[in-house]
Structures are given as C-alpha cells and as structure tokens.
PDB file of C-alpha atoms in Angstrom:
ATOM      1  CA  MET A   1     -18.015  71.639 -19.209  1.00 43.00           C
ATOM      2  CA  ARG A   2     -16.381  71.573 -22.468  1.00 44.00           C
ATOM      3  CA  SER A   3     -17.515  68.074 -24.511  1.00 46.00           C
ATOM      4  CA  PHE A   4     -21.106  69.340 -23.380  1.00 41.00           C
ATOM      5  CA  LEU A   5     -21.274  72.061 -24.882  1.00 43.00           C
ATOM      6  CA  VAL A   6     -19.340  70.203 -27.592  1.00 43.00           C
ATOM      7  CA  SER A   7     -22.716  67.855 -28.149  1.00 49.00           C
ATOM      8  CA  PHE A   8     -24.833  70.856 -26.925  1.00 42.00           C
ATOM      9  CA  LEU A   9     -23.757  72.025 -30.615  1.00 43.00           C
ATOM     10  CA  ILE A  10     -23.924  68.745 -32.160  1.00 45.00           C
ATOM     11  CA  LEU A  11     -27.481  67.696 -31.326  1.00 46.00           C
ATOM     12  CA  SER A  12     -29.090  71.893 -31.993  1.00 45.00           C
ATOM     13  CA  CYS A  13     -27.566  71.210 -35.692  1.00 47.00           C
ATOM     14  CA  GLY A  14     -29.783  68.673 -37.797  1.00 52.00           C
ATOM     15  CA  LEU A  15     -30.495  66.234 -34.209  1.00 56.00           C
ATOM     16  CA  VAL A  16     -34.277  65.241 -34.197  1.00 51.00           C
ATOM     17  CA  MET A  17     -36.737  63.299 -31.709  1.00 47.00           C
ATOM     18  CA  ALA A  18     -38.527  60.111 -33.699  1.00 45.00           C
ATOM     19  CA  SER A  19     -42.420  62.067 -33.904  1.00 41.00           C
ATOM     20  CA  ALA A  20     -45.081  63.325 -36.293  1.00 42.00           C
ATOM     21  CA  ASN A  21     -42.180  65.043 -37.928  1.00 50.00           C
ATOM     22  CA  ALA A  22     -41.190  62.272 -40.118  1.00 49.00           C
ATOM     23  CA  SER A  23     -43.533  60.248 -41.986  1.00 56.00           C
ATOM     24  CA  SER A  24     -44.162  56.847 -40.706  1.00 63.00           C
ATOM     25  CA  THR A  25     -44.360  55.498 -44.194  1.00 81.00           C
ATOM     26  CA  GLU A  26     -40.715  57.264 -44.922  1.00 91.00           C
ATOM     27  CA  PHE A  27     -39.323  55.812 -41.555  1.00 95.00           C
ATOM     28  CA  PRO A  28     -41.615  53.321 -39.823  1.00 94.00           C
ATOM     29  CA  GLY A  29     -39.222  52.716 -36.860  1.00 95.00           C
ATOM     30  CA  ARG A  30     -39.517  55.899 -35.895  1.00 95.00           C
ATOM     31  CA  ALA A  31     -43.068  55.249 -35.039  1.00 94.00           C
ATOM     32  CA  GLU A  32     -42.170  52.061 -33.392  1.00 94.00           C
ATOM     33  CA  PHE A  33     -39.116  53.640 -31.294  1.00 96.00           C
ATOM     34  CA  PRO A  34     -40.552  57.189 -31.032  1.00 95.00           C
ATOM     35  CA  ASP A  35     -38.492  58.053 -27.834  1.00 96.00           C
ATOM     36  CA  ILE A  36     -35.059  56.992 -29.725  1.00 97.00           C
ATOM     37  CA  PRO A  37     -33.169  60.095 -30.584  1.00 97.00           C
ATOM     38  CA  VAL A  38     -32.485  60.252 -34.447  1.00 97.00           C
ATOM     39  CA  TYR A  39     -29.272  61.615 -36.216  1.00 96.00           C
ATOM     40  CA  GLU A  40     -30.708  63.131 -39.775  1.00 97.00           C
ATOM     41  CA  LEU A  41     -28.256  62.917 -42.914  1.00 97.00           C
ATOM     42  CA  SER A  42     -27.436  65.824 -42.930  1.00 97.00           C
ATOM     43  CA  ALA A  43     -26.904  66.885 -39.532  1.00 97.00           C
ATOM     44  CA  LEU A  44     -24.105  63.068 -39.979  1.00 98.00           C
ATOM     45  CA  LYS A  45     -22.560  65.106 -43.113  1.00 98.00           C
ATOM     46  CA  LYS A  46     -22.063  68.037 -40.840  1.00 97.00           C
ATOM     47  CA  ASN A  47     -20.769  66.603 -38.129  1.00 98.00           C
ATOM     48  CA  PHE A  48     -19.080  63.745 -39.160  1.00 98.00           C
ATOM     49  CA  ASN A  49     -15.272  64.441 -37.427  1.00 97.00           C
ATOM     50  CA  GLN A  50     -17.378  65.404 -34.168  1.00 98.00           C
ATOM     51  CA  VAL A  51     -19.162  62.171 -33.834  1.00 98.00           C
ATOM     52  CA  VAL A  52     -17.714  58.059 -33.441  1.00 98.00           C
ATOM     53  CA  ILE A  53     -20.315  56.257 -36.212  1.00 98.00           C
ATOM     54  CA  VAL A  54     -20.917  52.517 -34.917  1.00 98.00           C
ATOM     55  CA  ASP A  55     -22.039  49.785 -37.549  1.00 98.00           C
ATOM     56  CA  THR A  56     -24.900  47.911 -35.843  1.00 98.00           C
ATOM     57  CA  ARG A  57     -24.935  44.923 -38.915  1.00 96.00           C
ATOM     58  CA  SER A  58     -23.576  41.362 -39.102  1.00 93.00           C
ATOM     59  CA  LYS A  59     -19.651  41.164 -40.294  1.00 93.00           C
ATOM     60  CA  TYR A  60     -20.173  40.414 -43.534  1.00 94.00           C
ATOM     61  CA  GLU A  61     -22.482  43.528 -43.960  1.00 95.00           C
ATOM     62  CA  TYR A  62     -19.757  45.452 -42.571  1.00 97.00           C
ATOM     63  CA  ASP A  63     -16.923  43.984 -44.568  1.00 96.00           C
ATOM     64  CA  THR A  64     -18.487  44.692 -47.789  1.00 96.00           C
ATOM     65  CA  LEU A  65     -20.519  47.889 -47.316  1.00 98.00           C
ATOM     66  CA  LYS A  66     -19.680  50.406 -44.923  1.00 98.00           C
ATOM     67  CA  ILE A  67     -19.646  54.002 -43.687  1.00 98.00           C
ATOM     68  CA  LYS A  68     -15.461  55.012 -43.748  1.00 98.00           C
ATOM     69  CA  GLY A  69     -14.324  54.811 -40.654  1.00 97.00           C
ATOM     70  CA  SER A  70     -17.129  53.417 -38.725  1.00 98.00           C
ATOM     71  CA  VAL A  71     -16.542  51.054 -35.727  1.00 98.00           C
ATOM     72  CA  HIS A  72     -18.391  47.862 -35.952  1.00 98.00           C
ATOM     73  CA  ILE A  73     -20.549  46.704 -32.883  1.00 98.00           C
ATOM     74  CA  PRO A  74     -22.883  43.784 -34.337  1.00 97.00           C
ATOM     75  CA  VAL A  75     -26.199  44.881 -31.821  1.00 97.00           C
ATOM     76  CA  ALA A  76     -27.538  40.503 -32.554  1.00 93.00           C
ATOM     77  CA  SER A  77     -23.487  40.535 -30.246  1.00 94.00           C
ATOM     78  CA  LYS A  78     -24.187  38.871 -26.740  1.00 94.00           C
ATOM     79  CA  LYS A  79     -21.329  41.340 -26.045  1.00 97.00           C
ATOM     80  CA  PHE A  80     -22.837  44.729 -27.454  1.00 98.00           C
ATOM     81  CA  GLU A  81     -23.507  45.954 -24.713  1.00 98.00           C
ATOM     82  CA  GLN A  82     -20.323  45.720 -23.162  1.00 98.00           C
ATOM     83  CA  GLU A  83     -18.417  46.514 -26.556  1.00 98.00           C
ATOM     84  CA  VAL A  84     -20.311  49.893 -26.303  1.00 98.00           C
ATOM     85  CA  GLN A  85     -19.286  50.830 -22.375  1.00 98.00           C
ATOM     86  CA  LYS A  86     -15.627  50.289 -23.865  1.00 98.00           C
ATOM     87  CA  LEU A  87     -16.421  52.633 -26.326  1.00 98.00           C
ATOM     88  CA  ARG A  88     -17.579  55.437 -24.402  1.00 98.00           C
ATOM     89  CA  ILE A  89     -14.892  54.904 -21.807  1.00 98.00           C
ATOM     90  CA  ARG A  90     -12.505  55.798 -24.737  1.00 97.00           C
ATOM     91  CA  THR A  91     -14.776  58.729 -26.386  1.00 97.00           C
ATOM     92  CA  ASP A  92     -17.923  61.465 -24.529  1.00 97.00           C
ATOM     93  CA  LYS A  93     -18.533  61.928 -28.493  1.00 98.00           C
ATOM     94  CA  PRO A  94     -22.104  61.298 -28.940  1.00 98.00           C
ATOM     95  CA  ILE A  95     -22.377  58.050 -30.933  1.00 98.00           C
ATOM     96  CA  VAL A  96     -23.829  57.432 -33.822  1.00 98.00           C
ATOM     97  CA  PHE A  97     -25.484  53.631 -34.625  1.00 98.00           C
ATOM     98  CA  TYR A  98     -26.412  52.818 -38.190  1.00 98.00           C
ATOM     99  CA  CYS A  99     -27.429  50.065 -40.353  1.00 97.00           C
ATOM    100  CA  ASN A 100     -29.165  48.923 -43.619  1.00 95.00           C
ATOM    101  CA  GLY A 101     -31.638  51.485 -43.985  1.00 93.00           C
ATOM    102  CA  ARG A 102     -34.910  53.013 -43.174  1.00 93.00           C
ATOM    103  CA  THR A 103     -36.855  49.652 -42.634  1.00 90.00           C
ATOM    104  CA  CYS A 104     -33.820  48.299 -40.945  1.00 93.00           C
ATOM    105  CA  TYR A 105     -34.226  47.920 -37.419  1.00 96.00           C
ATOM    106  CA  LYS A 106     -30.942  47.402 -35.302  1.00 97.00           C
ATOM    107  CA  SER A 107     -29.669  50.862 -35.617  1.00 98.00           C
ATOM    108  CA  TYR A 108     -33.138  51.760 -33.344  1.00 98.00           C
ATOM    109  CA  LEU A 109     -32.485  48.405 -31.000  1.00 98.00           C
ATOM    110  CA  ALA A 110     -28.736  49.612 -30.237  1.00 98.00           C
ATOM    111  CA  VAL A 111     -29.607  52.874 -29.096  1.00 98.00           C
ATOM    112  CA  LYS A 112     -31.779  51.409 -27.042  1.00 98.00           C
ATOM    113  CA  LYS A 113     -30.395  48.756 -25.523  1.00 98.00           C
ATOM    114  CA  SER A 114     -27.303  51.298 -24.536  1.00 98.00           C
ATOM    115  CA  THR A 115     -29.940  53.864 -23.104  1.00 98.00           C
ATOM    116  CA  VAL A 116     -30.681  50.594 -20.874  1.00 98.00           C
ATOM    117  CA  ALA A 117     -27.324  49.835 -19.986  1.00 98.00           C
ATOM    118  CA  GLY A 118     -27.080  53.477 -18.868  1.00 98.00           C
ATOM    119  CA  ILE A 119     -24.695  54.488 -21.485  1.00 98.00           C
ATOM    120  CA  LYS A 120     -25.742  57.874 -22.702  1.00 96.00           C
ATOM    121  CA  ASN A 121     -25.702  60.621 -25.651  1.00 98.00           C
ATOM    122  CA  THR A 122     -26.355  57.660 -28.447  1.00 98.00           C
ATOM    123  CA  PHE A 123     -27.850  58.058 -31.414  1.00 98.00           C
ATOM    124  CA  ALA A 124     -29.672  56.419 -34.817  1.00 98.00           C
ATOM    125  CA  TYR A 125     -28.990  57.311 -38.046  1.00 98.00           C
ATOM    126  CA  ASP A 126     -31.686  55.865 -39.773  1.00 97.00           C
ATOM    127  CA  ALA A 127     -31.581  56.338 -43.292  1.00 97.00           C
ATOM    128  CA  GLY A 128     -28.777  53.920 -43.379  1.00 97.00           C
ATOM    129  CA  ILE A 129     -25.947  52.301 -45.322  1.00 97.00           C
ATOM    130  CA  PHE A 130     -27.032  53.258 -48.708  1.00 96.00           C
ATOM    131  CA  GLU A 131     -28.203  56.674 -48.131  1.00 97.00           C
ATOM    132  CA  TRP A 132     -24.870  57.868 -46.932  1.00 98.00           C
ATOM    133  CA  THR A 133     -23.695  55.920 -49.510  1.00 98.00           C
ATOM    134  CA  LYS A 134     -24.722  57.601 -52.204  1.00 97.00           C
ATOM    135  CA  SER A 135     -24.385  61.358 -50.969  1.00 97.00           C
ATOM    136  CA  GLN A 136     -21.174  60.647 -49.593  1.00 98.00           C
ATOM    137  CA  PRO A 137     -18.972  58.023 -51.706  1.00 98.00           C
ATOM    138  CA  ALA A 138     -15.874  59.415 -50.270  1.00 98.00           C
ATOM    139  CA  LYS A 139     -16.440  58.323 -46.552  1.00 98.00           C
ATOM    140  CA  SER A 140     -17.343  55.231 -47.514  1.00 98.00           C
ATOM    141  CA  GLU A 141     -16.099  51.629 -48.586  1.00 98.00           C
ATOM    142  CA  LEU A 142     -17.109  48.994 -50.666  1.00 97.00           C
ATOM    143  CA  LEU A 143     -15.597  45.972 -50.494  1.00 95.00           C
ATOM    144  CA  GLY A 144     -12.586  47.939 -48.935  1.00 95.00           C
ATOM    145  CA  LYS A 145     -12.385  50.643 -51.723  1.00 96.00           C
ATOM    146  CA  SER A 146     -12.784  53.996 -51.470  1.00 98.00           C
ATOM    147  CA  PRO A 147     -14.218  56.412 -52.680  1.00 98.00           C
ATOM    148  CA  VAL A 148     -17.764  54.284 -53.853  1.00 97.00           C
ATOM    149  CA  ASN A 149     -18.173  54.129 -57.415  1.00 96.00           C
ATOM    150  CA  PRO A 150     -22.649  54.756 -56.918  1.00 93.00           C
ATOM    151  CA  LYS A 151     -22.958  52.681 -60.253  1.00 92.00           C
ATOM    152  CA  LYS A 152     -21.445  49.523 -58.453  1.00 94.00           C
ATOM    153  CA  LEU A 153     -24.041  49.426 -55.523  1.00 96.00           C
ATOM    154  CA  LEU A 154     -26.435  46.870 -56.860  1.00 95.00           C
ATOM    155  CA  ASP A 155     -30.258  47.732 -57.424  1.00 90.00           C
ATOM    156  CA  SER A 156     -32.855  45.858 -55.849  1.00 90.00           C
ATOM    157  CA  LYS A 157     -33.871  44.961 -59.084  1.00 94.00           C
ATOM    158  CA  ILE A 158     -30.328  43.246 -60.250  1.00 95.00           C
ATOM    159  CA  TYR A 159     -30.747  41.263 -57.470  1.00 95.00           C
ATOM    160  CA  GLN A 160     -34.791  40.019 -57.662  1.00 96.00           C
ATOM    161  CA  ALA A 161     -33.728  38.851 -60.659  1.00 97.00           C
ATOM    162  CA  ARG A 162     -31.661  36.170 -59.023  1.00 98.00           C
ATOM    163  CA  LEU A 163     -34.102  34.269 -56.308  1.00 98.00           C
ATOM    164  CA  LEU A 164     -35.951  31.490 -57.020  1.00 98.00           C
ATOM    165  CA  HIS A 165     -38.804  29.840 -55.008  1.00 97.00           C
ATOM    166  CA  PRO A 166     -37.582  26.710 -53.305  1.00 97.00           C
ATOM    167  CA  ASN A 167     -39.333  24.155 -55.585  1.00 96.00           C
ATOM    168  CA  GLU A 168     -37.279  25.972 -58.275  1.00 97.00           C
ATOM    169  CA  PHE A 169     -34.483  26.137 -56.593  1.00 98.00           C
ATOM    170  CA  SER A 170     -34.798  22.564 -55.718  1.00 97.00           C
ATOM    171  CA  ASP A 171     -35.733  21.592 -59.844  1.00 97.00           C
ATOM    172  CA  ARG A 172     -32.648  23.735 -61.479  1.00 97.00           C
ATOM    173  CA  ILE A 173     -30.365  22.067 -58.558  1.00 97.00           C
ATOM    174  CA  LEU A 174     -31.685  19.027 -60.608  1.00 95.00           C
ATOM    175  CA  SER A 175     -31.548  19.393 -64.031  1.00 97.00           C
ATOM    176  CA  THR A 176     -28.186  21.166 -64.013  1.00 96.00           C
ATOM    177  CA  GLY A 177     -26.670  18.008 -62.969  1.00 94.00           C
ATOM    178  CA  ASN A 178     -23.042  17.927 -62.298  1.00 94.00           C
ATOM    179  CA  ARG A 179     -22.289  21.641 -63.350  1.00 96.00           C
ATOM    180  CA  SER A 180     -24.124  22.461 -60.383  1.00 96.00           C
ATOM    181  CA  MET A 181     -22.844  23.626 -56.636  1.00 97.00           C
ATOM    182  CA  VAL A 182     -24.392  24.488 -53.888  1.00 97.00           C
ATOM    183  CA  LEU A 183     -23.454  26.532 -51.258  1.00 97.00           C
ATOM    184  CA  ASP A 184     -25.277  27.187 -48.261  1.00 96.00           C
ATOM    185  CA  VAL A 185     -23.710  29.927 -46.056  1.00 95.00           C
ATOM    186  CA  ARG A 186     -25.806  29.933 -43.008  1.00 92.00           C
ATOM    187  CA  ASP A 187     -24.217  30.323 -39.705  1.00 86.00           C
ATOM    188  CA  LEU A 188     -23.400  27.095 -37.591  1.00 81.00           C
ATOM    189  CA  TYR A 189     -26.006  27.375 -35.360  1.00 79.00           C
ATOM    190  CA  GLN A 190     -28.515  28.082 -37.569  1.00 82.00           C
ATOM    191  CA  ARG A 191     -27.594  25.153 -39.653  1.00 83.00           C
ATOM    192  CA  ALA A 192     -27.823  22.987 -36.610  1.00 75.00           C
ATOM    193  CA  GLY A 193     -25.901  20.041 -38.945  1.00 72.00           C
ATOM    194  CA  VAL A 194     -28.361  20.039 -41.112  1.00 75.00           C
ATOM    195  CA  GLY A 195     -28.777  20.802 -45.086  1.00 85.00           C
ATOM    196  CA  PHE A 196     -31.074  20.253 -47.639  1.00 92.00           C
ATOM    197  CA  TYR A 197     -29.178  18.797 -50.815  1.00 93.00           C
ATOM    198  CA  PRO A 198     -26.757  15.750 -49.506  1.00 89.00           C
ATOM    199  CA  GLY A 199     -23.524  15.524 -51.832  1.00 86.00           C
ATOM    200  CA  LYS A 200     -24.432  18.263 -53.609  1.00 89.00           C
ATOM    201  CA  GLU A 201     -23.692  20.917 -51.282  1.00 94.00           C
ATOM    202  CA  ARG A 202     -20.647  22.761 -50.051  1.00 94.00           C
ATOM    203  CA  TRP A 203     -20.776  24.375 -45.934  1.00 94.00           C
ATOM    204  CA  VAL A 204     -19.983  27.220 -45.426  1.00 94.00           C
ATOM    205  CA  SER A 205     -19.855  30.794 -43.297  1.00 91.00           C
ATOM    206  CA  LEU A 206     -19.927  34.205 -44.828  1.00 92.00           C
ATOM    207  CA  ASP A 207     -17.393  35.274 -41.824  1.00 88.00           C
ATOM    208  CA  ASP A 208     -15.110  32.559 -43.519  1.00 92.00           C
ATOM    209  CA  LYS A 209     -13.558  34.650 -46.136  1.00 91.00           C
ATOM    210  CA  ALA A 210     -10.438  32.022 -47.526  1.00 95.00           C
ATOM    211  CA  LYS A 211     -12.614  29.184 -47.287  1.00 96.00           C
ATOM    212  CA  LEU A 212     -15.410  31.121 -49.152  1.00 96.00           C
ATOM    213  CA  ALA A 213     -13.231  31.948 -51.998  1.00 95.00           C
ATOM    214  CA  LYS A 214     -12.279  29.163 -52.510  1.00 97.00           C
ATOM    215  CA  PHE A 215     -15.466  27.625 -53.339  1.00 97.00           C
ATOM    216  CA  LEU A 216     -16.580  30.591 -55.966  1.00 97.00           C
ATOM    217  CA  GLU A 217     -12.862  30.883 -57.617  1.00 97.00           C
ATOM    218  CA  LYS A 218     -13.741  26.960 -58.196  1.00 96.00           C
ATOM    219  CA  ALA A 219     -17.448  27.555 -59.244  1.00 96.00           C
ATOM    220  CA  LYS A 220     -15.859  30.655 -61.784  1.00 97.00           C
ATOM    221  CA  ALA A 221     -12.992  27.919 -62.917  1.00 97.00           C
ATOM    222  CA  LYS A 222     -15.303  25.167 -63.579  1.00 96.00           C
ATOM    223  CA  LYS A 223     -18.102  27.143 -64.906  1.00 96.00           C
ATOM    224  CA  LYS A 224     -20.157  25.529 -62.266  1.00 97.00           C
ATOM    225  CA  VAL A 225     -23.673  27.186 -61.637  1.00 98.00           C
ATOM    226  CA  LEU A 226     -24.343  28.553 -57.936  1.00 98.00           C
ATOM    227  CA  PHE A 227     -26.938  27.634 -55.924  1.00 98.00           C
ATOM    228  CA  ILE A 228     -27.007  30.040 -52.502  1.00 98.00           C
ATOM    229  CA  TYR A 229     -28.677  29.695 -49.578  1.00 97.00           C
ATOM    230  CA  ASP A 230     -29.109  31.873 -46.514  1.00 95.00           C
ATOM    231  CA  GLU A 231     -31.244  31.599 -43.422  1.00 93.00           C
ATOM    232  CA  VAL A 232     -33.516  34.820 -44.812  1.00 93.00           C
ATOM    233  CA  GLY A 233     -32.716  35.498 -47.677  1.00 93.00           C
ATOM    234  CA  LYS A 234     -31.022  38.538 -46.415  1.00 89.00           C
ATOM    235  CA  GLN A 235     -26.944  37.423 -46.255  1.00 91.00           C
ATOM    236  CA  VAL A 236     -26.735  36.307 -49.541  1.00 96.00           C
ATOM    237  CA  ARG A 237     -28.126  39.791 -50.994  1.00 94.00           C
ATOM    238  CA  TRP A 238     -24.734  40.695 -49.947  1.00 95.00           C
ATOM    239  CA  LEU A 239     -22.679  37.955 -51.185  1.00 96.00           C
ATOM    240  CA  GLN A 240     -23.972  38.931 -54.611  1.00 97.00           C
ATOM    241  CA  TYR A 241     -21.432  42.375 -54.186  1.00 96.00           C
ATOM    242  CA  ALA A 242     -18.211  39.700 -54.700  1.00 96.00           C
ATOM    243  CA  LEU A 243     -20.006  37.752 -56.941  1.00 97.00           C
ATOM    244  CA  GLU A 244     -20.555  39.949 -59.392  1.00 95.00           C
ATOM    245  CA  GLU A 245     -16.700  42.045 -58.575  1.00 94.00           C
ATOM    246  CA  MET A 246     -15.593  38.059 -59.577  1.00 96.00           C
ATOM    247  CA  GLY A 247     -17.370  38.645 -63.049  1.00 96.00           C
ATOM    248  CA  ILE A 248     -19.311  35.181 -61.301  1.00 97.00           C
ATOM    249  CA  LYS A 249     -22.157  34.900 -64.220  1.00 94.00           C
ATOM    250  CA  ASP A 250     -24.427  31.894 -63.504  1.00 97.00           C
ATOM    251  CA  TYR A 251     -26.032  32.151 -60.168  1.00 98.00           C
ATOM    252  CA  TYR A 252     -29.402  31.910 -58.446  1.00 98.00           C
ATOM    253  CA  PHE A 253     -29.865  32.339 -54.673  1.00 98.00           C
ATOM    254  CA  MET A 254     -33.229  31.179 -52.516  1.00 98.00           C
ATOM    255  CA  ASN A 255     -35.907  33.048 -52.140  1.00 97.00           C
ATOM    256  CA  LYS A 256     -36.417  33.813 -48.210  1.00 96.00           C
ATOM    257  CA  GLY A 257     -34.116  31.069 -47.233  1.00 96.00           C
ATOM    258  CA  ALA A 258     -33.882  27.934 -45.347  1.00 95.00           C
ATOM    259  CA  LYS A 259     -37.270  29.616 -44.237  1.00 94.00           C
ATOM    260  CA  ALA A 260     -39.189  29.196 -46.460  1.00 95.00           C
ATOM    261  CA  TYR A 261     -37.758  25.644 -47.822  1.00 95.00           C
ATOM    262  CA  TYR A 262     -39.646  24.738 -44.771  1.00 91.00           C
ATOM    263  CA  ALA A 263     -42.631  26.234 -45.156  1.00 91.00           C
ATOM    264  CA  SER A 264     -43.054  24.846 -48.432  1.00 86.00           C
ATOM    265  CA  ILE A 265     -41.999  21.022 -47.092  1.00 80.00           C
ATOM    266  CA  SER A 266     -44.715  21.718 -44.095  1.00 67.00           C
ATOM    267  CA  LYS A 267     -47.341  22.797 -47.234  1.00 64.00           C
ATOM    268  CA  TRP A 268     -47.111  19.388 -48.381  1.00 57.00           C
ATOM    269  CA  LYS A 269     -47.658  17.675 -45.527  1.00 52.00           C
TER     270      LYS A 269
END
C-alpha cells in the first residue's frame, strides 16, 4: 500500500500523458507515441531520489555524458527486457528512461518494450540529457566528472564545423598523405570486416577505450590529422568530447558516416 501511495504522489507531481498538451514541434515523439507516459523535467528534478533513472543509449554515450546515478540498460540490447525485469525485482520505484533529447525516441521505445514485457510503472523523460545537464549540472557527469560545467557542452556548430562530405573526406585523406590517420569506429557487426581506406585506416570500437586512447595519443604526439567515421554520423559526436578534452585540434568526421559513403558511390554507378 505504501509503495502504491508513493507512486501515486510522484505521478501527481508533473507527470503527463503524451497528448495535444505538448507541441508536436517541441516533442515530435509524443505525437508518434501518444500512449507513452512522459516525465517532465520539473517532475524529474523534484522526484530525483524517488525514481530509478535508466539511460537507454550506447555505452560510449553513457560513459561520456549521463545523469548522475543512472543505470545503463541500452534499449538496443537483446537482453533489454530481461535487464529491466531484474531492475523491477530490485525496486518498486517508478522507472524513468531517458536518451539524448527531444528528437531521440529511445526513451519512448524503452517504455513500449517494457510495457509489452509486462513491466509496469515505467515512464519516458523525453527532454533528454542535454536539457537535464544544463538545468542540473551537479546531478550530471561529463567524462566521469561532476558537477558539469555547462560551458563544456559542445555546441552543434562546433560539431558541424568538423563534418566533411564523404568525397571531401576522401580527398583530404589523400592530400594530407602521411600526416593523416584514419579511424573506423563502427561496431564490428557494422563493419563486417570491410574498410574504405586500405593501408591507411585503423579499426577500433568506441567501447575499446584503451585501444582508442592509444590511437588518439599517437595522433596527437605525431601531429597527425585525424579522419574519423562511424556508421551514420551520430557516434562520432560523442567522441568529439574526448578529442577536445585531449586538446587534439586537427580532426574531421565523415558527414552521415559510412552509409553516406555508400550512397555517394552508388550515384556514380
């Protein structure tokens, strides 16, 4: 009875059902997932210690920037439902899922998958990690450090300035010659053993932090120009935090990743 009352009080303090109350332009996912219960930023701040917060993103994203004290259960994992079920056994608190922001749908998908699996009292905090960090820097971690200085959150313009079209990406690798170092940071299953720049590139998973750090340190020490690409151009944005933290200045990312590379090749066939 007590846990029910606690949950009821929490739900009555800022929890909303995704509906016409929220603009579809501000939270486009709410229109696509109208039945998913949503936790507002104000409610999460107020009830921070009365809920369990779960990060649904990749491990690298989680290790880079996260809500302090959050549990990591990636929604893409085959064991997602199993891990959430284990979490539910350990606690009867509301479980609040989050991801990157208003256009990231992983928090909604996490609630949907949990509900189908029969796991109750789950919600989506859909404002995302960046809005949380700006609002609650003391309850956030950036590269393992807390509190977070909001000024260290990289503006999208800083990221955009490092993007190159696949053709320009390839041209610059050739023009820099021996000064270039190419890193393919796709997952093993994405790469399928095939790289784009034989003899020039190195493959390293973002999850292999020790190996990745060695490549980055080598590039910095030898003043190499780094050219880095992933599958669709999203993971490299999180790698940028490590590059900036290390003081690496010469680096570029392939805009929209390997998929864009394949698309550019197909146009010439």
